[in-house]
Coordinates of C-alpha atoms in Angstrom, one line a residue:
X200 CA 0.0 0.0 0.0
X201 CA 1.5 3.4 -0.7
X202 CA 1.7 6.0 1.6
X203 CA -0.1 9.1 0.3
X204 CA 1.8 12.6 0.2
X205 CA 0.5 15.0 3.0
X206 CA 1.5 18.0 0.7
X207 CA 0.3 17.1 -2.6
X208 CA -3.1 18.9 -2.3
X209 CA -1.1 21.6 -1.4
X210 CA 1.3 21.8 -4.3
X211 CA -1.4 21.1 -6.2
X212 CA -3.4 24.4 -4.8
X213 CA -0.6 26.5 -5.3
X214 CA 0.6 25.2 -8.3
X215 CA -2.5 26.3 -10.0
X216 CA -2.3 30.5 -9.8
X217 CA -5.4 31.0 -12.2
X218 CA -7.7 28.9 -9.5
X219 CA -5.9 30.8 -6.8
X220 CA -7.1 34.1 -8.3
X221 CA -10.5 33.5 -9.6
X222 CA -11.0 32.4 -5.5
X223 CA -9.8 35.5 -4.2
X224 CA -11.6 37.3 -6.8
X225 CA -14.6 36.1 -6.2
X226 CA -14.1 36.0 -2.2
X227 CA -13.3 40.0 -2.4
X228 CA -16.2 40.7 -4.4
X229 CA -18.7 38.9 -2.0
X230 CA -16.7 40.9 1.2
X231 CA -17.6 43.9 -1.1
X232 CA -21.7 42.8 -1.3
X233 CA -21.4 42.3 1.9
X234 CA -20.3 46.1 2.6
X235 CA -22.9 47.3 0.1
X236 CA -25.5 45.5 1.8
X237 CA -24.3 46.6 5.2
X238 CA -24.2 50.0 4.4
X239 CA -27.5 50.8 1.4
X240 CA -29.4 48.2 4.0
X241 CA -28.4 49.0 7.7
X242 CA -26.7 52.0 7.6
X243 CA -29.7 54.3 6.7
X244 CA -31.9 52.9 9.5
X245 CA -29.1 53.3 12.6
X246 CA -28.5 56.8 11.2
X247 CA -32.1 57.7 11.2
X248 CA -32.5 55.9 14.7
X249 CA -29.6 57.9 15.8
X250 CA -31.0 61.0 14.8
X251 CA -34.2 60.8 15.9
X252 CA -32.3 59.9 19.3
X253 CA -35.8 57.6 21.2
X254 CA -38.3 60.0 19.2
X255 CA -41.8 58.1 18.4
X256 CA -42.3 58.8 14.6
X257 CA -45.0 58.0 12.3
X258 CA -43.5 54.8 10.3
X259 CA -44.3 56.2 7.0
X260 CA -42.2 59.5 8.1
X261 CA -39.1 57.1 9.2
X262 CA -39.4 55.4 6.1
X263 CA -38.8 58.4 3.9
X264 CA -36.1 59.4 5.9
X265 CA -34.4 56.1 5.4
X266 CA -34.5 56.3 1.6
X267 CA -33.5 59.9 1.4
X268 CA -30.4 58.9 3.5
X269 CA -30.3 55.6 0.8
X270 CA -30.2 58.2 -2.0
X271 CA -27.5 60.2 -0.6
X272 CA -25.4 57.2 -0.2
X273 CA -26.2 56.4 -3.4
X274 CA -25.4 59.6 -4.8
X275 CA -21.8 59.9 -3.0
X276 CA -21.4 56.4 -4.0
X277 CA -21.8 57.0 -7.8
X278 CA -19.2 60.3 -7.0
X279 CA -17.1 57.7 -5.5
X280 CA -17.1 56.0 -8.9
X281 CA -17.2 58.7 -11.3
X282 CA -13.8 60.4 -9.7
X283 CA -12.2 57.1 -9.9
X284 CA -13.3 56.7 -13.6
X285 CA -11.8 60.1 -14.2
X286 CA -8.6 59.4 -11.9
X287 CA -8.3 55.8 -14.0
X288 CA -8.5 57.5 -16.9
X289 CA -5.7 60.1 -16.3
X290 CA -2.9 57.7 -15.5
X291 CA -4.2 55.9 -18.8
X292 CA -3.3 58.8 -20.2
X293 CA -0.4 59.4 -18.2
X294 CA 1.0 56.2 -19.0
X295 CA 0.3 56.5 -23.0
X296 CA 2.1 59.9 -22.9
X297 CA 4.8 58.5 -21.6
X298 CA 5.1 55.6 -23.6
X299 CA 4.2 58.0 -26.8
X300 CA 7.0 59.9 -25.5
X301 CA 9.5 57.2 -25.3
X302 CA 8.6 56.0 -28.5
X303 CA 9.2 59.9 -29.8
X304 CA 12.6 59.7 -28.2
X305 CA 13.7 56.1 -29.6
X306 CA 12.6 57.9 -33.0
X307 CA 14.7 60.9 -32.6
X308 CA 17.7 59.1 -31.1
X309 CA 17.8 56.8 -34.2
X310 CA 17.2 59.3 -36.7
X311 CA 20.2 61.4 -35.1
X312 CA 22.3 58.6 -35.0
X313 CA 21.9 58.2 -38.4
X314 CA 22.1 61.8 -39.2
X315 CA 25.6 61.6 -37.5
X316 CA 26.8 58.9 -39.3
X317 CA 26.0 60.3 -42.6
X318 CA 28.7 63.0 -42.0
X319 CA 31.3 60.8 -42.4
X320 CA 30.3 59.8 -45.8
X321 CA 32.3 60.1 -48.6
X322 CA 29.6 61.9 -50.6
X323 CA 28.5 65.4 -50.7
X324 CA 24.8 64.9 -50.9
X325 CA 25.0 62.3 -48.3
X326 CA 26.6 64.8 -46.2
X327 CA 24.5 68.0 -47.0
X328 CA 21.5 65.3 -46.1
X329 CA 22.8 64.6 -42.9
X330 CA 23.2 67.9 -41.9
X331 CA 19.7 68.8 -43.0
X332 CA 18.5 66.1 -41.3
X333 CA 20.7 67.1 -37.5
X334 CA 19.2 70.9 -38.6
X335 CA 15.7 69.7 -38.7
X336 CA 16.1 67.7 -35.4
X337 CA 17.4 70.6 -33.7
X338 CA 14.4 72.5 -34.6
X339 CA 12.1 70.2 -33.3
X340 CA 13.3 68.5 -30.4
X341 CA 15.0 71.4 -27.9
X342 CA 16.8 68.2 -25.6
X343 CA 19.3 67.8 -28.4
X344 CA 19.8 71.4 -30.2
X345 CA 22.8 72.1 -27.8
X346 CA 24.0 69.3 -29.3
X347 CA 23.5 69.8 -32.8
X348 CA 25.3 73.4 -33.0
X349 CA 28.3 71.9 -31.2
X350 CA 28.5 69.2 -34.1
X351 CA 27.8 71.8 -36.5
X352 CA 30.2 74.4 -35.1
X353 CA 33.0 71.3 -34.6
X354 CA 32.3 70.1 -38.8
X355 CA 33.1 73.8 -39.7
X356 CA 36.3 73.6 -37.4
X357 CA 37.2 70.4 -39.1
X358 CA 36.1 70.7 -43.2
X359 CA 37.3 73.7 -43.2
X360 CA 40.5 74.5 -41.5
X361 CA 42.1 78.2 -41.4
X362 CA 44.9 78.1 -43.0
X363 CA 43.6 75.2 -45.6
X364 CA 45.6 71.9 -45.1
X365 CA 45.8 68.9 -47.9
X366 CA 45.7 68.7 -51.6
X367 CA 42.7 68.1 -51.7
X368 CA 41.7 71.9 -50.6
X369 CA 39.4 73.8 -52.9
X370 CA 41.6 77.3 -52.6
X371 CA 44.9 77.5 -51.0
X372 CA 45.8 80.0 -48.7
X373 CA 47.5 82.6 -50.8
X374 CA 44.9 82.6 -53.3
X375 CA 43.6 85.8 -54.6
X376 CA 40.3 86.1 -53.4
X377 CA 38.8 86.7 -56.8
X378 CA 40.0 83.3 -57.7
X379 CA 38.2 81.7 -54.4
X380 CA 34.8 80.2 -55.6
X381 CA 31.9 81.2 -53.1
X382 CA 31.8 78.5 -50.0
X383 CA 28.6 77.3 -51.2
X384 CA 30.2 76.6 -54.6
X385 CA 33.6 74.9 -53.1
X386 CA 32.4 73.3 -50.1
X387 CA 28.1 73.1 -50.3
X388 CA 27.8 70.9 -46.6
X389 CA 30.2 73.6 -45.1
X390 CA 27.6 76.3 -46.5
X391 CA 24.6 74.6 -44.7
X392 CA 26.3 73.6 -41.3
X393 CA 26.9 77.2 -41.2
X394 CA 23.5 78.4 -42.3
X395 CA 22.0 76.3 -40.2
X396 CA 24.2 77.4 -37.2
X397 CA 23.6 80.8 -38.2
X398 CA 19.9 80.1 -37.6
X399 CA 19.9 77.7 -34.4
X400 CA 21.7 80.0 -32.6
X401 CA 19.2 82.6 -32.1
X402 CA 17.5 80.1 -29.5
X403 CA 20.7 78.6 -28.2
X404 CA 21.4 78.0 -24.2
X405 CA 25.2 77.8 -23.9
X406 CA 27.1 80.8 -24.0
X407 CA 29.9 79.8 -26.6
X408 CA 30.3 78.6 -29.7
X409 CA 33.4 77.6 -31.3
X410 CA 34.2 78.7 -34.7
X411 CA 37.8 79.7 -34.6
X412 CA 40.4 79.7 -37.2
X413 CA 38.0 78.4 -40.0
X414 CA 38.2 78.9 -44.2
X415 CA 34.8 81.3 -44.6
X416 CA 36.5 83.1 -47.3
X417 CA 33.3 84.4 -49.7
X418 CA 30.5 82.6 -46.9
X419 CA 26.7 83.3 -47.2
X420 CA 26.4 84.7 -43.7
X421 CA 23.4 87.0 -44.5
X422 CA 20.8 87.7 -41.5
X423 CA 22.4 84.7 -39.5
X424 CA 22.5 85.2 -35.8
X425 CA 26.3 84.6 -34.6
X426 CA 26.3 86.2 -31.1
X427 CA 29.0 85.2 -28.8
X428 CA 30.6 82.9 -31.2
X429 CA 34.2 82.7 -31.6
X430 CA 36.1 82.9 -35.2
X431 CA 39.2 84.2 -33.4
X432 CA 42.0 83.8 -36.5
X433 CA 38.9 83.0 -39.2
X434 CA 38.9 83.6 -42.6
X435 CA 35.8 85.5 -43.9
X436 CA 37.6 87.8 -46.9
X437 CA 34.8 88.8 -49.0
X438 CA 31.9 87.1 -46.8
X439 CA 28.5 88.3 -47.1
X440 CA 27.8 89.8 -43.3
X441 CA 24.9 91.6 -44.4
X442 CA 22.4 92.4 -41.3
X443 CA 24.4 89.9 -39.5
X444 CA 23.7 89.5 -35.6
X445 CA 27.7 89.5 -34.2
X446 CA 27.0 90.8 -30.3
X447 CA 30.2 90.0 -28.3
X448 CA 31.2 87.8 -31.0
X449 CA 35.1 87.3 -30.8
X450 CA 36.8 87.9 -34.2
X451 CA 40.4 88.3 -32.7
X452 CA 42.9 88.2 -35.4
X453 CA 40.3 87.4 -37.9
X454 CA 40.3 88.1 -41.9
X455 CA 37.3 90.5 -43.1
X456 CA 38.6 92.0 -45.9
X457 CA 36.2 93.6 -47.9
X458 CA 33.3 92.0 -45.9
X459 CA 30.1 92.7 -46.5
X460 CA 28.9 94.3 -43.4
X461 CA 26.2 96.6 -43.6
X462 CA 23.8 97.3 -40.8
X463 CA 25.6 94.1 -39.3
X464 CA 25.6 94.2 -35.5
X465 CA 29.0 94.1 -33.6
X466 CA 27.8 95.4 -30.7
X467 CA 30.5 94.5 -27.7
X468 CA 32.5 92.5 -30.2
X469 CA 36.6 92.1 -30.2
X470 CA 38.1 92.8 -33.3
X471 CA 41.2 93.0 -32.1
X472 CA 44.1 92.7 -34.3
X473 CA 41.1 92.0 -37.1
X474 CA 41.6 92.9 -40.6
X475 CA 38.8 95.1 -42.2
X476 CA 40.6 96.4 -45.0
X477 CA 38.2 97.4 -47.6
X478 CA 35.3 96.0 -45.6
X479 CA 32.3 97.9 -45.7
X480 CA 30.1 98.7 -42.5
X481 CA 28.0 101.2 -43.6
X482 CA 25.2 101.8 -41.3
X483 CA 26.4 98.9 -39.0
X484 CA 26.0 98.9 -35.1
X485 CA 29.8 99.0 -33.7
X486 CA 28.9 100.3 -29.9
X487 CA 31.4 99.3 -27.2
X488 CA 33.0 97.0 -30.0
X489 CA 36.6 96.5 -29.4
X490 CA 39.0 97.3 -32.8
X491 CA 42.5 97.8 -30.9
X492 CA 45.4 97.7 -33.5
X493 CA 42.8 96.4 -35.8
X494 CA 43.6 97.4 -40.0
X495 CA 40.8 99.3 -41.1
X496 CA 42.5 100.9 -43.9
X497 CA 40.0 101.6 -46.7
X498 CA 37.1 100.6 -45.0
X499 CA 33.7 102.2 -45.9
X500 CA 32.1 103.4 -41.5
X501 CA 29.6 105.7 -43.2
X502 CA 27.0 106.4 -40.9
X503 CA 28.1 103.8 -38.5
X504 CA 27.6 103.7 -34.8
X505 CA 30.9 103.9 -33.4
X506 CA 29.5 105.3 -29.7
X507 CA 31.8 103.7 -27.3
X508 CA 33.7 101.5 -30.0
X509 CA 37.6 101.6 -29.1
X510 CA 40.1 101.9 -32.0
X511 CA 42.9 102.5 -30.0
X512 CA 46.0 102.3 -32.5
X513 CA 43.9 101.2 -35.0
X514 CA 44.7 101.8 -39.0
X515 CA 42.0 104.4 -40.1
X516 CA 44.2 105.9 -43.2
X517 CA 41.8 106.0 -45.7
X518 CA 38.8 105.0 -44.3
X519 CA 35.3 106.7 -44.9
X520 CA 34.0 108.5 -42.0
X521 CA 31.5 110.2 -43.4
X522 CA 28.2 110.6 -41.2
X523 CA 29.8 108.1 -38.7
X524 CA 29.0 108.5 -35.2
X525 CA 32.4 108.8 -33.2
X526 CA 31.2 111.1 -29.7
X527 CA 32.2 108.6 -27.5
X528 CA 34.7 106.5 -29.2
X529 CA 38.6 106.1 -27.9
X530 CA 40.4 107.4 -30.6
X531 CA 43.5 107.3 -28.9
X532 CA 47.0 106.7 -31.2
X533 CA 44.9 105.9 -34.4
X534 CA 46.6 106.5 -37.3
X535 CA 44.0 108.7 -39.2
X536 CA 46.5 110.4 -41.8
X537 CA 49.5 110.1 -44.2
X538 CA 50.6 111.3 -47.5
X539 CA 47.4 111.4 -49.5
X540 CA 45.7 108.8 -47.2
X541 CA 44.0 110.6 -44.7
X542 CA 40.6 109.4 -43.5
X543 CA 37.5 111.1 -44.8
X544 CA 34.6 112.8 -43.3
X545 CA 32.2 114.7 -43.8
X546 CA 30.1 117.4 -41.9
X547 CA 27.8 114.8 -40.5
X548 CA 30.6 112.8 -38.4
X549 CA 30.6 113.0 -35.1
X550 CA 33.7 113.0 -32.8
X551 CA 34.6 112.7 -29.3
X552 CA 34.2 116.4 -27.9
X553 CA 38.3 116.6 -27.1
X554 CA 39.0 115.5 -30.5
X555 CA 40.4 118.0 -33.0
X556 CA 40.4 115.8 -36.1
X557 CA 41.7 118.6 -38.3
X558 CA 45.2 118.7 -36.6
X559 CA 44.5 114.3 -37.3
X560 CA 44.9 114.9 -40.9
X561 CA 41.4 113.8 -41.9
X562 CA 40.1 115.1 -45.4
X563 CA 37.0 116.7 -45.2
X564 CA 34.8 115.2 -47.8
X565 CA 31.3 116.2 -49.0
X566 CA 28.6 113.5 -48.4
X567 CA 27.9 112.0 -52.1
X568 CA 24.3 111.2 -50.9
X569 CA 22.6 107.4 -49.4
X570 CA 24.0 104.3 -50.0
X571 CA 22.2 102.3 -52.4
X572 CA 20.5 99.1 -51.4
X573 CA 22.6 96.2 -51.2
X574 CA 18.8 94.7 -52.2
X575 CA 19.6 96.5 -55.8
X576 CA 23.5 94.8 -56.2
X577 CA 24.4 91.6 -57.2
X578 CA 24.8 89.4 -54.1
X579 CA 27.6 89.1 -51.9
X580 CA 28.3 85.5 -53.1
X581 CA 28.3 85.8 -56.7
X582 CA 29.8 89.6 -56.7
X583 CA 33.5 90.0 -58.4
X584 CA 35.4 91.2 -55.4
X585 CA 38.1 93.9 -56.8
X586 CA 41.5 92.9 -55.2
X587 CA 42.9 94.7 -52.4
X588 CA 44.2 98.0 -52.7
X589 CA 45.2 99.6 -49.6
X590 CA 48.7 100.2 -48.7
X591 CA 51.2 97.5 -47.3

């Protein structure tokens, strides 16, 4: 005769989970008739007994009062349910946002990764696509712009070294810069990464931006907003600067010559040691702007605000004054004059009130009349550029 295992009616209870949970189930939804009973049943009478505290009352009368407390019960009860419905509901939705949001993230992490790795392709289109594609993410998911103008900022830096290194280089170094094709003819993905820079900028977090000693020689940087970016020791000879946002932008030993910078904004920018010979900032904002032993021999100020700009021992021979406004600029140990190169002006210039700029040598000039629209010339980018000129 075999002797029966003790446990096997155990094992075989807990081995079966769906049993297990259709019990309790239906043993917590009888405990719950049970309070529903308790309380739609007996609760209404004790609470009318305790009210009426002993009091003899008709029966009909204690009747009603039972069901009026029934349908308050009942009506609290069905708010009961109702606010969990609408609490249910919300962590429903909770829960989809988040996975919705996940699923958004997953997306954009795999779509920059693959944006990323286009930039090392050997193609240009595959390149200019990959930027494109890094631009558009940037403008639509604000976690990973931050990102996005560091990489752009660091392809510049890298396509495009100042002075240019390899055979391969479009333009050498010494080139003259009518022979330099525009950048977006010679290097088309450099043009966009900085186009789009220009342009994601304007809603950037971090303060700096590293653009320094880059080829931007003949660069499409019209309207772009490039505040507090560094192209210390960057070429941009005959760039297109036009309405170009530069506040506190560091251009330290940088190349403008004949730059295209009309009603630009340098506000609080160093040019120090820059050269801006032949560059023309007619009408642009230059307040507080920094041009210590900068070379601004040829350049076209005319009706520039200069309030508070320093060009202390900066190159001026030559340079068009006229209508600028110099009340509060540090004009200390500019050169402003030489032998048939003194700087012009015109009755409209305004200089710092201890500032005889007669005994400076400057040539009084009459004002030929308004600039004409840059709107009305052939673009910066396309524009013949005549060669340099000033003295040596």
């Amino acid at each position: 005769m075999e002797t029966g295992d003790p446990d096997h009616g155990r094992r075989s209870w807990h081995e079966r989970p769906g049993r297990r949970r259709t019990a309790v189930a239906l043993i917590a939804g009888a405990a719950g008739l049970a309070v529903l009973g308790a309380v739609f049943v007996l609760l209404p009478g004790v609470v009318v007994d305790h009210d009426l505290a002993g009091a003899s009352v008709d029966p009909k009368d204690r009747l009603s009062a039972v069901n009026s407390v029934r349908t308050t019960l009942l009506q609290v009860v069905g708010g009961l349910v109702v606010l969990f419905g609408a609490y249910a509901t919300w962590r429903q939705l909770r829960v989809s946002q988040e996975g919705l949001r996940a699923t958004q993230e997953g997306y954009v992490t795999d779509r920059f990764t693959r944006a990323v790795d286009q930039l090392g392709s050997d193609k240009l289109d595959v390149r200019i696509g990959g930027l494109h594609a890094l631009w558009r993410i940037a403008e639509q998911s604000g976690r990973d712009r931050e990102a996005i103008i560091s990489i752009q900022a660091a392809y510049l830096r890298t396509h495009l070294p100042w002075p240019p290194s390899g055979p391969e280089s479009p333009a050498a170094a010494d080139a003259p810069i009518n022979d330099v094709a525009p950048l977006e003819t010679r290097a088309a993905d450099a043009q966009v990464a900085l186009t789009a820079l220009g342009v994601l900028c304007q809603h950037r977090e971090q303060s700096w931006v590293n653009v320094s000693a880059t080829d931007l020689r003949r660069a499409d940087c019209d309207g772009l907003w490039l505040p507090e970016v560094n192209l210390d020791r960057a070429c941009m000879e005959a760039a297109g600067l036009y309405r170009v946002n530069l506040t506190q932008a560091s251009l330290v030993s940088a190349n403008l010559r004949h730059a295209d910078m009309k009603t630009a904004v340098l506000r609080r920018a160093r040019c120090v040691l820059a050269d801006l010979r032949g560059a023309r900032l007619v009408e642009t904002d230059l307040r507080d702007a920094d041009f210590t032993e900068a070379d601004l021999r040829e350049a076209n100020l005319r009706k520039a605000d200069a309030r508070g700009a320093v060009f202390r021992r900066a190159d001026l021979r030559l340079a068009d004054l006229r209508g600028a406004d110099l009340s509060t600029a540090d004009l200390s140990e500019a050169r402003l004059t030489g032998a048939l190169t003194g700087a012009l002006a015109g009755e409209h210039t305004r200089w710092p009130a201890d500032f005889d700029h007669s005994a400076a040598g400057v040539v009084e000039s009459e004002d030929p009349g308004p600039e004409a629209s840059p709107l009305l010339q052939p673009p910066g980018m396309t524009r013949a550029v005549p060669r340099l000129q000033s003295l040596s």
